[in-house]
Short mmCIF file of C-alpha atoms and ligand atoms in Angstrom, two decimals:
data_model
loop_
_atom_site.label_atom_id
_atom_site.label_comp_id
_atom_site.label_asym_id
_atom_site.label_seq_id
_atom_site.Cartn_x
_atom_site.Cartn_y
_atom_site.Cartn_z
CA MET A 1 11.75 -16.13 19.67
CA SER A 2 12.98 -12.68 18.82
CA SER A 3 14.47 -11.83 15.44
CA ASP A 4 18.21 -11.09 15.12
CA LEU A 5 17.70 -8.13 12.79
CA PRO A 6 19.61 -4.88 13.18
CA SER A 7 18.18 -2.00 15.14
CA GLY A 8 15.68 -0.15 12.90
CA ILE A 9 17.79 3.00 12.39
CA HIS A 10 20.32 3.03 9.56
CA VAL A 11 22.06 6.35 8.89
CA GLY A 12 25.01 6.95 6.58
CA GLY A 13 25.75 3.24 6.33
CA GLU A 14 25.75 2.61 10.14
CA TRP A 15 23.14 0.95 12.30
CA ARG A 16 22.23 3.09 15.35
CA ARG A 17 20.86 1.91 18.67
CA GLY A 18 18.51 4.89 19.17
CA THR A 19 17.49 6.35 22.50
CA SER A 20 14.70 3.86 23.24
CA GLN A 21 13.43 0.54 22.00
CA GLU A 22 9.90 -0.68 21.33
CA PRO A 23 8.72 -4.28 21.17
CA ASP A 24 7.21 -5.40 17.84
CA ILE A 25 4.28 -7.63 18.86
CA ASN A 26 2.80 -10.50 16.86
CA PRO A 27 -0.92 -9.68 16.45
CA SER A 28 -1.76 -13.42 16.14
CA ASP A 29 -0.12 -14.10 19.53
CA THR A 30 0.48 -11.08 21.66
CA ARG A 31 2.89 -13.03 23.91
CA ASP A 32 5.28 -13.30 20.99
CA VAL A 33 7.74 -10.42 20.58
CA VAL A 34 9.01 -10.34 16.98
CA GLY A 35 11.87 -8.07 17.98
CA GLU A 36 12.85 -4.91 19.81
CA PHE A 37 13.38 -1.99 17.45
CA ALA A 38 14.96 1.36 18.08
CA LEU A 39 12.80 4.48 17.91
CA GLY A 40 14.51 7.30 16.08
CA SER A 41 14.63 10.98 16.99
CA ALA A 42 14.40 14.22 15.02
CA GLN A 43 18.21 14.29 15.17
CA ASP A 44 18.39 10.84 13.52
CA VAL A 45 16.15 12.18 10.77
CA ARG A 46 18.32 15.27 10.23
CA ASP A 47 21.47 13.10 10.17
CA ALA A 48 19.81 10.72 7.70
CA ILE A 49 18.90 13.60 5.37
CA ALA A 50 22.45 14.97 5.62
CA ALA A 51 23.89 11.52 4.82
CA ALA A 52 21.55 11.21 1.84
CA ARG A 53 22.48 14.67 0.56
CA ALA A 54 26.18 13.85 0.88
CA ALA A 55 25.71 10.54 -0.98
CA PHE A 56 23.62 12.08 -3.78
CA ALA A 57 26.55 13.80 -5.53
CA GLN A 58 28.21 10.45 -6.32
CA TRP A 59 25.16 8.21 -6.56
CA SER A 60 23.36 10.43 -9.05
CA VAL A 61 26.20 9.95 -11.54
CA THR A 62 26.91 6.25 -11.03
CA PRO A 63 26.70 4.33 -14.32
CA PRO A 64 23.15 2.96 -14.74
CA GLN A 65 24.55 -0.55 -15.13
CA GLN A 66 26.04 -0.34 -11.63
CA ARG A 67 22.66 0.67 -10.19
CA ALA A 68 20.92 -2.03 -12.23
CA ASP A 69 23.30 -4.71 -10.91
CA LEU A 70 22.76 -3.61 -7.33
CA LEU A 71 18.98 -3.64 -7.61
CA ASP A 72 19.13 -7.03 -9.30
CA ARG A 73 21.22 -8.44 -6.42
CA ILE A 74 18.74 -7.04 -3.90
CA GLY A 75 15.84 -8.64 -5.79
CA THR A 76 17.67 -11.98 -5.98
CA GLU A 77 18.22 -12.09 -2.20
CA ILE A 78 14.65 -11.10 -1.44
CA LEU A 79 13.32 -13.84 -3.75
CA ALA A 80 15.73 -16.45 -2.38
CA ARG A 81 14.57 -15.68 1.17
CA SER A 82 10.85 -15.29 0.41
CA ALA A 83 9.76 -18.16 2.71
CA GLU A 84 11.68 -16.80 5.71
CA LEU A 85 10.84 -13.11 5.09
CA GLY A 86 7.22 -13.98 4.35
CA ARG A 87 7.01 -15.68 7.71
CA LEU A 88 8.52 -12.65 9.44
CA LEU A 89 6.01 -10.40 7.65
CA SER A 90 3.02 -12.56 8.58
CA ARG A 91 4.26 -12.77 12.13
CA GLU A 92 4.47 -9.01 12.57
CA GLU A 93 1.54 -7.87 10.36
CA GLY A 94 -0.97 -10.70 10.65
CA LYS A 95 -1.71 -11.50 7.00
CA THR A 96 -1.71 -15.22 6.28
CA LEU A 97 1.54 -17.01 5.45
CA PRO A 98 0.72 -17.40 1.71
CA GLU A 99 -0.17 -13.69 1.60
CA GLY A 100 3.02 -12.79 3.44
CA VAL A 101 5.23 -14.89 1.15
CA GLY A 102 3.38 -13.51 -1.89
CA GLU A 103 4.07 -9.95 -0.76
CA VAL A 104 7.79 -10.68 -0.33
CA VAL A 105 7.95 -12.24 -3.80
CA ARG A 106 6.31 -9.09 -5.13
CA ALA A 107 8.97 -6.96 -3.43
CA GLY A 108 11.70 -9.05 -5.09
CA GLN A 109 10.03 -8.70 -8.47
CA ILE A 110 9.80 -4.92 -8.01
CA PHE A 111 13.58 -4.68 -7.50
CA LYS A 112 14.20 -6.89 -10.55
CA PHE A 113 11.87 -4.71 -12.67
CA PHE A 114 13.47 -1.43 -11.58
CA ALA A 115 16.95 -2.89 -12.10
CA GLN A 116 16.01 -3.01 -15.79
CA GLN A 117 14.40 0.43 -15.69
CA ALA A 118 17.69 1.94 -14.48
CA VAL A 119 19.22 1.30 -17.90
CA ARG A 120 16.13 2.31 -19.85
CA LEU A 121 16.24 5.97 -18.94
CA SER A 122 16.03 7.38 -22.44
CA GLY A 123 14.91 10.87 -23.45
CA GLU A 124 13.61 12.54 -26.60
CA THR A 125 15.01 14.72 -29.30
CA GLY A 126 12.81 17.39 -30.85
CA ALA A 127 12.83 19.79 -33.73
CA SER A 128 13.53 23.46 -33.09
CA THR A 129 11.54 26.14 -34.89
CA ARG A 130 14.93 27.79 -35.69
CA PRO A 131 17.36 26.32 -38.24
CA GLY A 132 20.45 24.35 -37.22
CA ILE A 133 19.38 23.89 -33.59
CA THR A 134 18.68 20.54 -31.98
CA VAL A 135 16.55 20.07 -28.90
CA GLU A 136 16.93 17.30 -26.33
CA VAL A 137 14.58 16.40 -23.50
CA THR A 138 16.32 14.32 -20.82
CA ARG A 139 15.42 13.06 -17.37
CA GLU A 140 17.72 13.49 -14.34
CA PRO A 141 17.65 12.36 -10.71
CA VAL A 142 15.84 14.72 -8.33
CA GLY A 143 17.77 14.46 -5.05
CA VAL A 144 16.66 13.19 -1.64
CA PHE A 145 13.22 11.66 -1.06
CA GLY A 146 11.45 11.05 2.23
CA LEU A 147 9.45 7.79 1.98
CA ILE A 148 6.68 7.32 4.56
CA THR A 149 4.93 3.97 4.51
CA PRO A 150 2.02 2.19 6.28
CA TRP A 151 1.92 -1.16 8.05
CA ASN A 152 -0.44 -3.10 5.77
CA PHE A 153 2.13 -3.87 3.02
CA PRO A 154 5.27 -3.57 5.13
CA ILE A 155 7.74 -4.76 2.49
CA ALA A 156 5.99 -4.21 -0.87
CA ILE A 157 5.22 -0.51 -0.35
CA PRO A 158 8.75 0.40 0.85
CA ALA A 159 10.02 -1.62 -2.16
CA TRP A 160 7.83 0.16 -4.74
CA LYS A 161 8.98 3.57 -3.51
CA LEU A 162 12.61 2.74 -2.79
CA ALA A 163 13.46 0.71 -5.88
CA PRO A 164 12.54 3.39 -8.47
CA ALA A 165 14.01 6.15 -6.29
CA ILE A 166 17.48 4.62 -6.21
CA ALA A 167 17.28 3.07 -9.69
CA PHE A 168 17.02 6.61 -11.12
CA GLY A 169 19.90 7.96 -8.98
CA ASN A 170 18.15 9.46 -5.95
CA CYS A 171 18.87 8.91 -2.26
CA VAL A 172 16.21 8.18 0.38
CA VAL A 173 15.20 8.29 4.00
CA LEU A 174 12.61 5.60 4.71
CA LYS A 175 10.22 6.05 7.64
CA PRO A 176 8.28 2.78 7.88
CA SER A 177 5.22 2.24 10.05
CA GLU A 178 6.15 1.93 13.71
CA PHE A 179 3.84 -1.15 13.79
CA THR A 180 5.92 -3.13 11.24
CA PRO A 181 9.59 -2.21 11.70
CA ALA A 182 10.90 -5.75 11.19
CA SER A 183 10.01 -6.07 7.50
CA ALA A 184 11.48 -2.64 6.68
CA THR A 185 14.62 -3.38 8.68
CA ALA A 186 15.10 -6.73 6.92
CA LEU A 187 14.74 -4.96 3.58
CA VAL A 188 17.28 -2.21 4.40
CA ASP A 189 19.64 -4.84 5.82
CA ILE A 190 19.56 -6.64 2.45
CA ILE A 191 20.07 -3.35 0.59
CA ALA A 192 23.03 -2.37 2.76
CA ARG A 193 24.71 -5.77 2.41
CA ALA A 194 24.17 -5.73 -1.35
CA GLY A 195 26.71 -2.91 -1.50
CA VAL A 196 24.58 0.23 -1.90
CA PRO A 197 26.95 3.07 -0.92
CA ALA A 198 26.58 4.57 2.59
CA GLY A 199 23.93 7.28 2.77
CA VAL A 200 22.00 6.28 -0.36
CA VAL A 201 19.36 4.39 1.65
CA ASN A 202 18.67 5.46 5.23
CA LEU A 203 16.05 4.11 7.60
CA VAL A 204 14.56 5.82 10.64
CA ASN A 205 11.93 3.81 12.49
CA GLY A 206 9.64 5.64 14.91
CA SER A 207 6.25 7.19 15.42
CA GLY A 208 4.48 9.36 12.88
CA ALA A 209 4.20 12.24 15.33
CA ALA A 210 7.94 12.26 16.12
CA VAL A 211 9.91 10.79 13.21
CA GLY A 212 7.35 11.18 10.40
CA ALA A 213 6.66 14.83 11.25
CA ALA A 214 10.40 15.56 11.62
CA LEU A 215 11.07 14.02 8.21
CA VAL A 216 8.38 16.12 6.53
CA GLU A 217 9.50 19.32 8.26
CA SER A 218 13.31 19.01 8.07
CA PRO A 219 15.12 20.99 5.40
CA GLY A 220 17.06 19.04 2.80
CA LEU A 221 14.34 16.94 1.20
CA ASP A 222 13.38 17.36 -2.45
CA GLY A 223 10.27 15.19 -2.38
CA ILE A 224 8.00 12.99 -0.28
CA SER A 225 6.24 9.81 -1.27
CA PHE A 226 3.60 8.86 1.28
CA THR A 227 1.17 6.00 1.61
CA GLY A 228 -1.28 5.99 4.52
CA SER A 229 -4.49 7.53 5.73
CA VAL A 230 -6.18 10.58 4.25
CA ALA A 231 -5.79 12.52 7.50
CA THR A 232 -2.00 12.10 7.53
CA GLY A 233 -1.80 12.66 3.78
CA ARG A 234 -3.59 16.01 4.05
CA ARG A 235 -1.20 17.17 6.75
CA ILE A 236 1.82 16.18 4.69
CA ALA A 237 0.42 17.88 1.57
CA GLN A 238 0.13 21.18 3.42
CA VAL A 239 3.73 21.13 4.61
CA ALA A 240 4.98 19.91 1.24
CA ALA A 241 3.12 22.67 -0.64
CA ALA A 242 4.49 25.38 1.65
CA ARG A 243 8.01 24.05 1.05
CA MET A 244 7.39 23.40 -2.66
CA LEU A 245 8.40 19.75 -2.37
CA ARG A 246 7.48 17.22 -4.99
CA VAL A 247 4.79 15.09 -3.37
CA GLN A 248 2.95 11.89 -4.06
CA LEU A 249 0.19 10.67 -1.71
CA GLU A 250 -1.57 7.31 -1.85
CA MET A 251 -4.37 7.13 0.69
CA GLY A 252 -7.54 5.37 1.73
CA GLY A 253 -10.52 3.99 -0.09
CA LYS A 254 -14.19 3.04 0.30
CA ASN A 255 -14.12 0.82 -2.76
CA PRO A 256 -17.35 -0.38 -4.38
CA LEU A 257 -17.97 -3.81 -5.83
CA VAL A 258 -21.10 -3.73 -8.01
CA VAL A 259 -22.95 -7.04 -8.45
CA LEU A 260 -25.50 -6.92 -11.30
CA ASP A 261 -28.35 -9.41 -11.57
CA ASP A 262 -26.76 -11.16 -14.57
CA ALA A 263 -23.52 -11.86 -12.68
CA ASP A 264 -22.31 -15.40 -12.15
CA LEU A 265 -23.26 -15.78 -8.46
CA GLU A 266 -20.25 -17.91 -7.45
CA LEU A 267 -17.87 -15.59 -9.20
CA ALA A 268 -19.42 -12.52 -7.55
CA VAL A 269 -19.24 -14.14 -4.14
CA ASN A 270 -15.60 -15.12 -4.73
CA CYS A 271 -14.79 -11.53 -5.70
CA ALA A 272 -16.56 -10.14 -2.65
CA VAL A 273 -15.02 -12.59 -0.16
CA ASN A 274 -11.53 -12.07 -1.53
CA GLY A 275 -11.83 -8.31 -2.15
CA ALA A 276 -13.52 -7.38 1.11
CA TYR A 277 -12.08 -9.76 3.68
CA PHE A 278 -8.73 -11.26 2.68
CA SER A 279 -5.71 -9.73 4.35
CA THR A 280 -8.24 -9.03 7.18
CA GLY A 281 -9.75 -6.26 5.00
CA GLN A 282 -6.60 -4.25 5.71
CA ARG A 283 -6.07 -3.21 2.10
CA CYS A 284 -6.57 0.24 0.61
CA THR A 285 -8.30 -1.49 -2.29
CA ALA A 286 -10.67 -3.57 -0.11
CA SER A 287 -14.23 -3.65 -1.48
CA SER A 288 -16.00 -2.44 1.63
CA ARG A 289 -19.20 -1.35 -0.20
CA LEU A 290 -21.03 -4.22 -1.90
CA ILE A 291 -23.57 -2.64 -4.23
CA VAL A 292 -25.99 -5.41 -5.18
CA ASP A 293 -28.91 -5.40 -7.60
CA ASP A 294 -32.27 -6.15 -5.97
CA ARG A 295 -32.86 -9.19 -8.23
CA ILE A 296 -29.74 -11.04 -7.01
CA HIS A 297 -29.47 -9.47 -3.55
CA ASP A 298 -30.99 -12.23 -1.39
CA ARG A 299 -29.20 -15.07 -3.18
CA PHE A 300 -25.93 -13.14 -2.96
CA VAL A 301 -26.30 -12.41 0.78
CA ALA A 302 -27.28 -16.02 1.57
CA ARG A 303 -24.25 -17.39 -0.25
CA MET A 304 -21.93 -14.78 1.29
CA VAL A 305 -23.10 -15.78 4.78
CA GLU A 306 -22.38 -19.45 4.00
CA ARG A 307 -18.94 -18.65 2.65
CA LEU A 308 -17.95 -16.28 5.46
CA GLN A 309 -19.04 -18.72 8.13
CA ALA A 310 -16.88 -21.43 6.55
CA LEU A 311 -13.71 -19.29 6.64
CA ARG A 312 -11.00 -20.11 9.14
CA ILE A 313 -10.06 -17.10 11.26
CA ASP A 314 -6.93 -17.88 13.22
CA SER A 315 -3.23 -17.24 13.66
CA ALA A 316 -1.67 -15.96 10.43
CA LEU A 317 1.05 -18.56 10.79
CA LYS A 318 -1.25 -21.61 10.97
CA ASP A 319 -1.75 -23.83 7.96
CA GLY A 320 -5.23 -23.37 6.51
CA THR A 321 -5.96 -19.96 8.03
CA ASP A 322 -8.00 -17.80 5.64
CA ILE A 323 -8.00 -14.59 7.64
CA GLY A 324 -5.58 -13.50 10.35
CA PRO A 325 -5.95 -10.89 13.07
CA ALA A 326 -6.23 -7.09 13.00
CA ILE A 327 -2.84 -5.38 13.25
CA HIS A 328 -3.36 -4.15 16.81
CA GLN A 329 -5.91 -3.70 19.54
CA ALA A 330 -6.90 -0.17 18.47
CA GLN A 331 -7.70 -1.42 14.93
CA LEU A 332 -9.74 -4.33 16.32
CA ARG A 333 -11.71 -1.92 18.51
CA LYS A 334 -12.32 0.32 15.51
CA ASN A 335 -13.62 -2.66 13.50
CA LEU A 336 -15.97 -3.80 16.28
CA ALA A 337 -17.17 -0.25 16.87
CA ALA A 338 -17.98 0.19 13.16
CA VAL A 339 -20.23 -2.89 13.35
CA GLU A 340 -21.95 -1.59 16.50
CA GLN A 341 -22.43 1.85 14.91
CA ALA A 342 -24.02 0.21 11.84
CA ARG A 343 -26.37 -1.76 14.07
CA ALA A 344 -27.31 1.43 15.94
CA ASP A 345 -27.94 3.08 12.56
CA GLY A 346 -30.56 0.39 11.79
CA ALA A 347 -28.55 -2.04 9.66
CA THR A 348 -28.62 -5.83 10.08
CA ILE A 349 -25.53 -7.86 10.85
CA ALA A 350 -26.05 -10.84 8.54
CA THR A 351 -23.01 -12.61 9.96
CA GLY A 352 -19.88 -11.97 12.03
CA GLY A 353 -18.82 -8.76 13.72
CA GLU A 354 -17.91 -10.33 17.06
CA ARG A 355 -14.53 -10.79 18.67
CA LEU A 356 -13.12 -14.31 18.50
CA THR A 357 -10.84 -16.14 20.91
CA ARG A 358 -8.39 -18.63 19.61
CA GLU A 359 -5.63 -20.88 20.99
CA THR A 360 -3.22 -17.93 20.87
CA PRO A 361 -4.18 -14.52 22.28
CA GLY A 362 -4.63 -12.24 19.24
CA TRP A 363 -6.79 -9.54 17.69
CA PHE A 364 -9.29 -11.81 15.92
CA MET A 365 -12.84 -11.07 14.80
CA ALA A 366 -15.44 -12.82 12.66
CA PRO A 367 -15.72 -11.16 9.25
CA ALA A 368 -18.84 -9.00 9.26
CA LEU A 369 -21.41 -8.70 6.49
CA VAL A 370 -23.78 -5.81 7.17
CA THR A 371 -27.00 -5.64 5.16
CA GLY A 372 -29.73 -3.03 4.82
CA THR A 373 -27.19 -0.21 4.71
CA ARG A 374 -27.52 3.17 2.99
CA ASN A 375 -24.67 4.56 0.92
CA ASP A 376 -24.61 7.70 3.06
CA ALA A 377 -24.41 5.72 6.34
CA ARG A 378 -21.20 6.13 8.31
CA LEU A 379 -20.26 2.52 7.57
CA ASN A 380 -20.23 3.25 3.85
CA SER A 381 -18.63 6.69 4.07
CA GLU A 382 -15.60 6.18 6.32
CA GLU A 383 -12.80 3.71 5.78
CA VAL A 384 -12.86 1.00 8.47
CA PHE A 385 -9.78 -0.93 7.31
CA GLY A 386 -10.98 -4.24 8.71
CA PRO A 387 -13.04 -7.30 7.71
CA VAL A 388 -16.33 -5.39 7.58
CA ALA A 389 -18.40 -4.77 4.44
CA GLY A 390 -21.78 -3.10 3.95
CA VAL A 391 -24.34 -4.33 1.41
CA ILE A 392 -26.28 -1.60 -0.42
CA ARG A 393 -29.35 -2.75 -2.35
CA VAL A 394 -29.92 -0.97 -5.67
CA ARG A 395 -32.26 -1.30 -8.66
CA GLY A 396 -30.48 -1.62 -12.01
CA TYR A 397 -27.15 -0.59 -13.45
CA ASP A 398 -27.68 3.18 -13.46
CA GLU A 399 -28.37 3.31 -9.73
CA ALA A 400 -25.45 0.92 -9.08
CA LEU A 401 -23.03 3.15 -11.01
CA ALA A 402 -24.25 6.36 -9.36
CA THR A 403 -23.91 4.73 -5.92
CA ALA A 404 -20.43 3.41 -6.70
CA ASN A 405 -19.28 6.92 -7.66
CA ASP A 406 -21.03 8.65 -4.74
CA THR A 407 -18.05 8.71 -2.40
CA GLU A 408 -15.18 11.02 -1.52
CA PHE A 409 -12.73 8.25 -2.49
CA GLY A 410 -11.73 6.83 -5.88
CA LEU A 411 -9.09 4.13 -5.61
CA CYS A 412 -10.47 0.88 -6.99
CA ALA A 413 -13.94 -0.13 -8.23
CA GLY A 414 -15.21 -3.54 -9.31
CA ILE A 415 -18.17 -4.85 -11.21
CA CYS A 416 -19.45 -8.41 -11.63
CA THR A 417 -21.63 -8.83 -14.69
CA ALA A 418 -22.03 -10.94 -17.83
CA SER A 419 -23.02 -7.85 -19.81
CA LEU A 420 -20.30 -6.49 -22.08
CA LYS A 421 -22.33 -3.32 -22.44
CA HIS A 422 -22.42 -2.63 -18.68
CA ALA A 423 -18.84 -3.72 -18.12
CA SER A 424 -17.61 -1.44 -20.91
CA HIS A 425 -19.65 1.48 -19.66
CA PHE A 426 -18.50 0.95 -16.08
CA LYS A 427 -14.84 0.96 -17.17
CA ARG A 428 -15.34 4.44 -18.62
CA ALA A 429 -17.74 5.92 -16.09
CA SER A 430 -16.19 4.72 -12.85
CA GLN A 431 -14.57 7.62 -11.01
CA SER A 432 -11.66 5.55 -9.74
CA GLY A 433 -8.06 5.00 -10.67
CA LEU A 434 -8.37 1.18 -10.94
CA VAL A 435 -11.27 -0.84 -12.30
CA MET A 436 -11.76 -4.60 -12.00
CA VAL A 437 -14.34 -6.46 -14.14
CA ASN A 438 -15.31 -9.88 -12.76
CA LEU A 439 -12.20 -9.76 -10.55
CA PRO A 440 -11.72 -8.82 -6.90
CA THR A 441 -10.71 -5.21 -6.18
CA ALA A 442 -6.98 -5.36 -5.55
CA GLY A 443 -3.59 -3.80 -6.23
CA LEU A 444 -1.85 -4.17 -9.58
CA ASP A 445 1.08 -5.95 -11.13
CA TYR A 446 4.35 -4.13 -10.50
CA HIS A 447 4.78 -2.91 -14.06
CA LEU A 448 1.49 -0.97 -14.21
CA PRO A 449 0.63 2.52 -12.95
CA PHE A 450 -1.02 2.42 -9.54
CA GLY A 451 -3.12 5.20 -8.03
CA GLY A 452 -6.58 6.57 -7.44
CA ARG A 453 -8.71 9.67 -7.81
CA LYS A 454 -10.40 12.16 -5.47
CA ALA A 455 -9.30 11.82 -1.83
CA SER A 456 -7.56 8.49 -2.50
CA SER A 457 -4.52 9.88 -4.32
CA HIS A 458 -2.63 13.04 -5.03
CA GLY A 459 0.27 13.49 -7.43
CA PRO A 460 1.90 11.22 -10.04
CA ARG A 461 1.14 7.51 -10.18
CA GLU A 462 3.41 4.90 -8.56
CA GLN A 463 5.09 1.79 -9.98
CA GLY A 464 5.86 0.67 -13.50
CA GLU A 465 6.83 3.23 -16.14
CA ALA A 466 4.88 5.85 -14.21
CA ALA A 467 7.45 5.91 -11.37
CA ARG A 468 9.89 7.68 -13.67
CA GLU A 469 7.71 10.77 -13.69
CA PHE A 470 8.01 11.25 -9.93
CA TYR A 471 11.56 10.12 -9.34
CA THR A 472 13.20 12.05 -12.21
CA GLN A 473 13.00 15.62 -13.41
CA GLY A 474 13.03 16.84 -16.97
CA LYS A 475 15.54 19.04 -18.70
CA THR A 476 15.13 20.59 -22.15
CA THR A 477 18.39 21.54 -23.87
CA TYR A 478 18.87 23.66 -27.02
CA LEU A 479 22.13 23.16 -28.90
CA LEU A 480 23.57 25.10 -31.79
CA PRO A 481 26.83 23.48 -32.94
CA GLY A 482 29.56 26.12 -32.50
P1 NAD B 501 -1.24 6.36 8.83
O1 NAD B 501 -1.58 7.55 8.02
O2 NAD B 501 -1.62 6.32 10.24
O3 NAD B 501 0.35 6.13 8.80
C1 NAD B 501 1.06 6.01 7.60
C2 NAD B 501 2.49 6.43 7.87
O4 NAD B 501 2.51 7.85 8.17
C3 NAD B 501 3.14 5.74 9.07
O5 NAD B 501 4.50 5.51 8.81
C4 NAD B 501 2.96 6.78 10.17
O6 NAD B 501 3.89 6.64 11.23
C5 NAD B 501 3.19 8.05 9.40
N1 NAD B 501 2.64 9.27 10.02
C6 NAD B 501 1.61 9.38 10.89
N2 NAD B 501 1.45 10.65 11.26
C7 NAD B 501 2.37 11.39 10.60
C8 NAD B 501 2.70 12.77 10.54
N3 NAD B 501 2.03 13.68 11.24
N4 NAD B 501 3.72 13.17 9.72
C9 NAD B 501 4.38 12.27 8.98
N5 NAD B 501 4.15 10.94 9.00
C10 NAD B 501 3.14 10.51 9.80
O7 NAD B 501 -1.80 5.07 8.04
P2 NAD B 501 -1.66 3.55 8.48
O8 NAD B 501 -2.66 3.28 9.56
O9 NAD B 501 -0.25 3.17 8.70
O10 NAD B 501 -2.12 2.81 7.13
C11 NAD B 501 -3.45 2.60 6.82
C12 NAD B 501 -3.90 3.59 5.76
O11 NAD B 501 -3.07 3.48 4.60
C13 NAD B 501 -5.29 3.31 5.24
O12 NAD B 501 -6.01 4.52 5.14
C14 NAD B 501 -5.06 2.71 3.86
O13 NAD B 501 -6.14 2.88 2.98
C15 NAD B 501 -3.85 3.45 3.43
N6 NAD B 501 -3.15 2.76 2.36
C16 NAD B 501 -3.23 3.28 1.09
C17 NAD B 501 -2.59 2.61 0.03
C18 NAD B 501 -2.65 3.18 -1.35
O14 NAD B 501 -1.78 2.85 -2.14
N7 NAD B 501 -3.61 4.03 -1.68
C19 NAD B 501 -1.90 1.43 0.28
C20 NAD B 501 -1.86 0.95 1.56
C21 NAD B 501 -2.47 1.62 2.61
#
């Protein structure tokens, strides 16, 4: 059954048919077409930017309460429809139904949070060094933002960029991943019907090479918020720098989970199974490097193998599925190739790594645990973005910490230990933006600043109070009463 969503291109308050359509395929059952979505053109992008610019004059001065009420209504509808939208998300992206519904709920909560933030936009007053003068520091909307998002959180990431952008009086052009247009279209449909004025939120679905590049290169933008791979982020950063755009990039990871010898074994295994493999390992925060102390290594690996072999890998929409498929065939091939490369490099495949067939034709594989790996091996250096994790054997905390930090990435790092001393030191010494102690590596609650270090992130943090920094600009005013 195909969805009855609008087209995938929304410009100036109108849905457009586009010049061509692309089927959105369910990765758990490739016979199932989720919908046909229009592919936009460079002209659609230019029109969307023009519509956003035209809308900005009015939208930027709407009373904050009006913006707050609109965002609140959007959040209410998303939450009320979380079961249906979660199913749509799982059907097009392949994360399990509970994960899909959870992501939709998160998107609803994000709109509710930023509804409140719209009315909390306060500034500062300061003292002047000269007598009789007052100084005010205020924040104002910036203008038009291009939002470019990946497929792995197809509603939450658009929500955490879009909600603060419009809450603070900006207008946007959203370019979602061409692999998950349904979730983004459903979101923009809700936004449009909630009464957001025409042109404030525009959507142009299409490929990165055509629509994404056109968005980055077209005049009329004031800033770009991007989430995706490092390669694309680098390209966007170059264009943005040349055009002096405000830019925020959230990119990949090769996140470590350190397991010390004093860790609770069951807790460590739970953290590793959840952090490395849930959502099919398709998370920027996935713990793909398991750095394990020699004295617990063999027990940890044996228990991991038991746990991974007991997981149910199947259609994302089936009750009881633990891990769904890869997003598409190219991603599955990349996952399988990474396992083969690790084998060729001398590592051992402790379990998994093979393609699986199920009742429905989909992109399934057995979660792979690769042991005997070196930190500088390709498996541990390049992001795979699938259910594949390498185990690196170390001796003691100091080597574990050095190994965890020895990477070009710095998004999320975890440690499992009963030692307060090591946990406290790791919190300070980890070269990553997010640290988890005795918890799986993961994203954050919506009210906290999200972002990494090194090649994982560039620019101001996202979400929570931090979003204000990116989506508003400061003004310092001196006033001498006349
Ligand atoms: P991707 O870089 O291929 O695509 C991301 C978006 O950029 C898509 O909308 C794509 O169409 C667009 N794009 C591609 N080429 C472009 C170009 N030349 N100009 C403009 N836009 C272009 O990434 P993906 O495969 O969709 O997502 C997976 C990646 O996202 C992984 O590396 C993952 O770690 C990362 N990610 C990071 C975070 C984070 O917050 N750090 C969160 C989720 C995903």
